[in-house]
mmCIF file of C-alpha atoms in Angstrom:
data_model
loop_
_atom_site.group_PDB
_atom_site.id
_atom_site.type_symbol
_atom_site.label_atom_id
_atom_site.label_comp_id
_atom_site.label_asym_id
_atom_site.label_seq_id
_atom_site.Cartn_x
_atom_site.Cartn_y
_atom_site.Cartn_z
ATOM 1 C CA UNK A 609 0.000 0.000 0.000
ATOM 2 C CA UNK A 610 2.854 2.393 0.849
ATOM 3 C CA UNK A 611 4.615 1.636 -2.451
ATOM 4 C CA UNK A 612 1.436 2.145 -4.474
ATOM 5 C CA UNK A 613 0.859 5.467 -2.708
ATOM 6 C CA UNK A 614 4.352 6.601 -3.664
ATOM 7 C CA UNK A 615 5.616 6.677 -0.089
ATOM 8 C CA UNK A 616 9.266 5.961 0.624
ATOM 9 C CA UNK A 617 9.563 2.562 2.296
ATOM 10 C CA UNK A 618 12.427 1.466 4.515
ATOM 11 C CA UNK A 619 12.953 -2.260 4.792
ATOM 12 C CA UNK A 620 13.973 -3.401 8.281
ATOM 13 C CA UNK A 621 14.745 -1.361 11.349
ATOM 14 C CA UNK A 622 13.604 -1.152 14.942
ATOM 15 C CA UNK A 623 10.682 0.944 16.092
ATOM 16 C CA UNK A 624 10.407 1.806 19.787
ATOM 17 C CA UNK A 625 6.964 2.838 20.970
ATOM 18 C CA UNK A 626 6.621 4.416 24.388
ATOM 19 C CA UNK A 627 4.250 6.507 26.415
ATOM 20 C CA UNK A 628 4.740 10.208 26.300
ATOM 21 C CA UNK A 629 5.190 13.037 26.125
ATOM 22 C CA UNK A 630 6.155 13.866 29.699
ATOM 23 C CA UNK A 631 8.928 11.307 30.137
ATOM 24 C CA UNK A 632 10.800 12.122 26.921
ATOM 25 C CA UNK A 633 14.164 13.808 26.951
ATOM 26 C CA UNK A 634 17.175 14.147 24.693
ATOM 27 C CA UNK A 635 19.120 11.801 26.981
ATOM 28 C CA UNK A 636 16.406 9.147 26.664
ATOM 29 C CA UNK A 637 16.357 9.469 22.880
ATOM 30 C CA UNK A 638 20.142 9.054 22.763
ATOM 31 C CA UNK A 639 19.868 5.983 24.992
ATOM 32 C CA UNK A 640 17.271 4.388 22.700
ATOM 33 C CA UNK A 641 19.444 5.120 19.669
ATOM 34 C CA UNK A 642 22.378 3.448 21.449
ATOM 35 C CA UNK A 643 20.159 0.362 21.776
ATOM 36 C CA UNK A 644 19.807 0.326 18.009
ATOM 37 C CA UNK A 645 16.353 1.864 17.706
ATOM 38 C CA UNK A 646 15.865 3.481 14.323
ATOM 39 C CA UNK A 647 12.532 5.205 14.956
ATOM 40 C CA UNK A 648 11.168 6.324 18.307
ATOM 41 C CA UNK A 649 7.441 6.933 18.572
ATOM 42 C CA UNK A 650 5.384 8.284 21.420
ATOM 43 C CA UNK A 651 1.733 8.482 22.167
ATOM 44 C CA UNK A 652 0.285 11.941 22.316
ATOM 45 C CA UNK A 653 -1.659 11.050 25.453
ATOM 46 C CA UNK A 654 -0.152 12.461 28.611
ATOM 47 C CA UNK A 655 0.239 10.193 31.587
ATOM 48 C CA UNK A 656 -2.405 10.538 34.277
ATOM 49 C CA UNK A 657 -1.211 12.885 37.002
ATOM 50 C CA UNK A 658 -1.722 11.519 40.498
ATOM 51 C CA UNK A 659 -1.606 13.140 43.895
ATOM 52 C CA UNK A 660 -1.058 10.550 46.610
ATOM 53 C CA UNK A 661 -2.188 11.687 50.033
ATOM 54 C CA UNK A 662 -0.717 9.489 52.739
ATOM 55 C CA UNK A 663 2.885 8.418 53.057
ATOM 56 C CA UNK A 664 2.339 5.287 55.159
ATOM 57 C CA UNK A 665 2.580 1.681 53.955
ATOM 58 C CA UNK A 666 -0.357 1.926 51.540
ATOM 59 C CA UNK A 667 0.655 5.324 50.203
ATOM 60 C CA UNK A 668 4.165 4.045 49.529
ATOM 61 C CA UNK A 669 2.777 0.917 47.853
ATOM 62 C CA UNK A 670 0.429 2.964 45.670
ATOM 63 C CA UNK A 671 3.266 5.309 44.742
ATOM 64 C CA UNK A 672 5.506 2.432 43.663
ATOM 65 C CA UNK A 673 2.761 0.788 41.622
ATOM 66 C CA UNK A 674 1.722 4.092 40.058
ATOM 67 C CA UNK A 675 5.223 4.885 38.879
ATOM 68 C CA UNK A 676 5.715 1.327 37.575
ATOM 69 C CA UNK A 677 2.430 1.584 35.668
ATOM 70 C CA UNK A 678 3.449 4.836 34.010
ATOM 71 C CA UNK A 679 1.445 7.329 36.042
ATOM 72 C CA UNK A 680 2.987 10.690 36.817
ATOM 73 C CA UNK A 681 2.987 11.215 40.593
ATOM 74 C CA UNK A 682 2.874 15.011 40.854
ATOM 75 C CA UNK A 683 2.330 15.134 44.629
ATOM 76 C CA UNK A 684 3.177 12.752 47.456
ATOM 77 C CA UNK A 685 1.808 14.264 50.637
ATOM 78 C CA UNK A 686 2.274 12.985 54.162
ATOM 79 C CA UNK A 687 0.781 14.046 57.460
ATOM 80 C CA UNK A 688 3.461 16.712 57.910
ATOM 81 C CA UNK A 689 2.603 18.216 54.504
ATOM 82 C CA UNK A 690 -1.167 18.576 54.837
ATOM 83 C CA UNK A 691 -3.007 20.849 57.270
ATOM 84 C CA UNK A 692 -6.111 19.860 59.204
ATOM 85 C CA UNK A 693 -8.286 21.308 56.420
ATOM 86 C CA UNK A 694 -6.717 19.093 53.745
ATOM 87 C CA UNK A 695 -4.360 19.730 50.854
ATOM 88 C CA UNK A 696 -4.340 23.023 48.984
ATOM 89 C CA UNK A 697 -4.763 23.279 45.216
ATOM 90 C CA UNK A 698 -1.068 24.191 45.017
ATOM 91 C CA UNK A 699 -0.127 21.028 46.905
ATOM 92 C CA UNK A 700 -2.281 18.960 44.539
ATOM 93 C CA UNK A 701 -0.073 20.256 41.705
ATOM 94 C CA UNK A 702 -2.546 19.899 38.843
ATOM 95 C CA UNK A 703 -3.347 16.259 39.608
ATOM 96 C CA UNK A 704 -6.007 14.515 37.537
ATOM 97 C CA UNK A 705 -6.977 12.378 40.535
ATOM 98 C CA UNK A 706 -5.998 12.022 44.188
ATOM 99 C CA UNK A 707 -5.460 8.684 45.908
ATOM 100 C CA UNK A 708 -6.162 9.075 49.623
ATOM 101 C CA UNK A 709 -4.768 6.585 52.189
ATOM 102 C CA UNK A 710 -4.440 8.342 55.530
ATOM 103 C CA UNK A 711 -6.211 8.123 58.885
ATOM 104 C CA UNK A 712 -9.954 8.252 59.660
ATOM 105 C CA UNK A 713 -9.443 11.614 61.360
ATOM 106 C CA UNK A 714 -7.786 13.139 58.279
ATOM 107 C CA UNK A 715 -9.637 11.527 55.355
ATOM 108 C CA UNK A 716 -12.847 13.629 55.447
ATOM 109 C CA UNK A 717 -10.979 16.954 55.271
ATOM 110 C CA UNK A 718 -8.646 15.621 52.569
ATOM 111 C CA UNK A 719 -11.562 14.426 50.446
ATOM 112 C CA UNK A 720 -13.503 17.682 50.740
ATOM 113 C CA UNK A 721 -10.389 19.779 50.003
ATOM 114 C CA UNK A 722 -9.685 17.742 46.877
ATOM 115 C CA UNK A 723 -13.279 18.065 45.696
ATOM 116 C CA UNK A 724 -13.190 21.830 46.206
ATOM 117 C CA UNK A 725 -9.948 21.941 44.208
ATOM 118 C CA UNK A 726 -11.625 20.057 41.355
ATOM 119 C CA UNK A 727 -9.613 16.867 41.865
ATOM 120 C CA UNK A 728 -11.569 13.576 41.961
ATOM 121 C CA UNK A 729 -10.659 11.318 44.899
ATOM 122 C CA UNK A 730 -10.182 7.588 45.313
ATOM 123 C CA UNK A 731 -10.187 6.970 49.055
ATOM 124 C CA UNK A 732 -8.872 3.768 50.593
ATOM 125 C CA UNK A 733 -9.008 5.016 54.166
ATOM 126 C CA UNK A 734 -11.539 3.256 56.356
ATOM 127 C CA UNK A 735 -13.047 4.142 59.695
ATOM 128 C CA UNK A 736 -14.751 7.425 58.817
ATOM 129 C CA UNK A 737 -18.211 6.017 58.016
ATOM 130 C CA UNK A 738 -19.782 8.203 60.708
ATOM 131 C CA UNK A 739 -18.886 11.250 58.579
ATOM 132 C CA UNK A 740 -19.582 9.745 55.167
ATOM 133 C CA UNK A 741 -22.952 11.426 54.520
ATOM 134 C CA UNK A 742 -21.526 14.859 55.421
ATOM 135 C CA UNK A 743 -18.466 14.287 53.220
ATOM 136 C CA UNK A 744 -20.537 13.028 50.284
ATOM 137 C CA UNK A 745 -22.800 16.090 50.555
ATOM 138 C CA UNK A 746 -19.765 18.404 50.541
ATOM 139 C CA UNK A 747 -18.303 16.585 47.518
ATOM 140 C CA UNK A 748 -21.620 16.909 45.641
ATOM 141 C CA UNK A 749 -21.865 20.587 46.590
ATOM 142 C CA UNK A 750 -18.359 21.165 45.198
ATOM 143 C CA UNK A 751 -19.247 19.297 41.996
ATOM 144 C CA UNK A 752 -16.551 16.757 42.821
ATOM 145 C CA UNK A 753 -16.206 13.019 42.532
ATOM 146 C CA UNK A 754 -15.439 10.424 45.182
ATOM 147 C CA UNK A 755 -14.839 6.692 45.028
ATOM 148 C CA UNK A 756 -14.504 5.312 48.547
ATOM 149 C CA UNK A 757 -13.627 1.675 49.122
ATOM 150 C CA UNK A 758 -15.574 -0.384 51.618
ATOM 151 C CA UNK A 759 -13.812 -1.697 54.682
ATOM 152 C CA UNK A 760 -12.504 -5.018 53.474
ATOM 153 C CA UNK A 761 -10.089 -5.585 56.373
ATOM 154 C CA UNK A 762 -12.753 -7.545 58.287
ATOM 155 C CA UNK A 763 -13.147 -9.925 55.338
ATOM 156 C CA UNK A 764 -9.393 -10.358 54.986
ATOM 157 C CA UNK A 765 -9.096 -11.110 58.704
ATOM 158 C CA UNK A 766 -11.886 -13.702 58.544
ATOM 159 C CA UNK A 767 -10.366 -15.302 55.453
ATOM 160 C CA UNK A 768 -7.017 -15.600 57.263
ATOM 161 C CA UNK A 769 -8.737 -17.334 60.196
ATOM 162 C CA UNK A 770 -10.607 -19.687 57.855
ATOM 163 C CA UNK A 771 -7.353 -20.627 56.102
ATOM 164 C CA UNK A 772 -5.642 -21.268 59.460
ATOM 165 C CA UNK A 773 -8.570 -23.457 60.572
ATOM 166 C CA UNK A 774 -8.572 -25.398 57.287
ATOM 167 C CA UNK A 775 -4.807 -25.929 57.494
ATOM 168 C CA UNK A 776 -5.130 -27.343 61.018
ATOM 169 C CA UNK A 777 -7.966 -29.639 59.952
ATOM 170 C CA UNK A 778 -6.027 -30.884 56.917
ATOM 171 C CA UNK A 779 -2.933 -31.474 59.042
ATOM 172 C CA UNK A 780 -5.011 -33.622 61.410
ATOM 173 C CA UNK A 781 -6.357 -35.677 58.527
ATOM 174 C CA UNK A 782 -2.882 -36.227 57.067
ATOM 175 C CA UNK A 783 -1.695 -37.808 60.328
#
């Protein structure tokens, strides 16, 4: 088809496709050329920009997975970074979405602050159900979006106990 259209055709070569454009640099292009890549192509879709609120175990895990998956973590905020009224728009640094994993005492303010800043929130913090209706109303009033996970730690705990029980029963049978 290219020949019949009069286009110049190159036989052979290596094409490197990667996400872009935010992670491209001259140094990266030179590196890819040193690997023998003849043509380097990028998508024109920017990576999703994430703000991660919470620098504990879950926040660190989310940050690592986000970077590995190609997301652009524009803010990583811990307890020392965020006031009692939640993160500021400046701290959210133009994020497309905020991932919130903090404490039950901090989550409601963080969620409402994100909604008021126009940043949708995915909240993995549990233990703030007593404030959920107030928070949801504030998010709606701000025209925001919230996805809050249910408390699955009870289910995980029960599953662990069931597995331990089953293991003990199977061990008794094997004897």
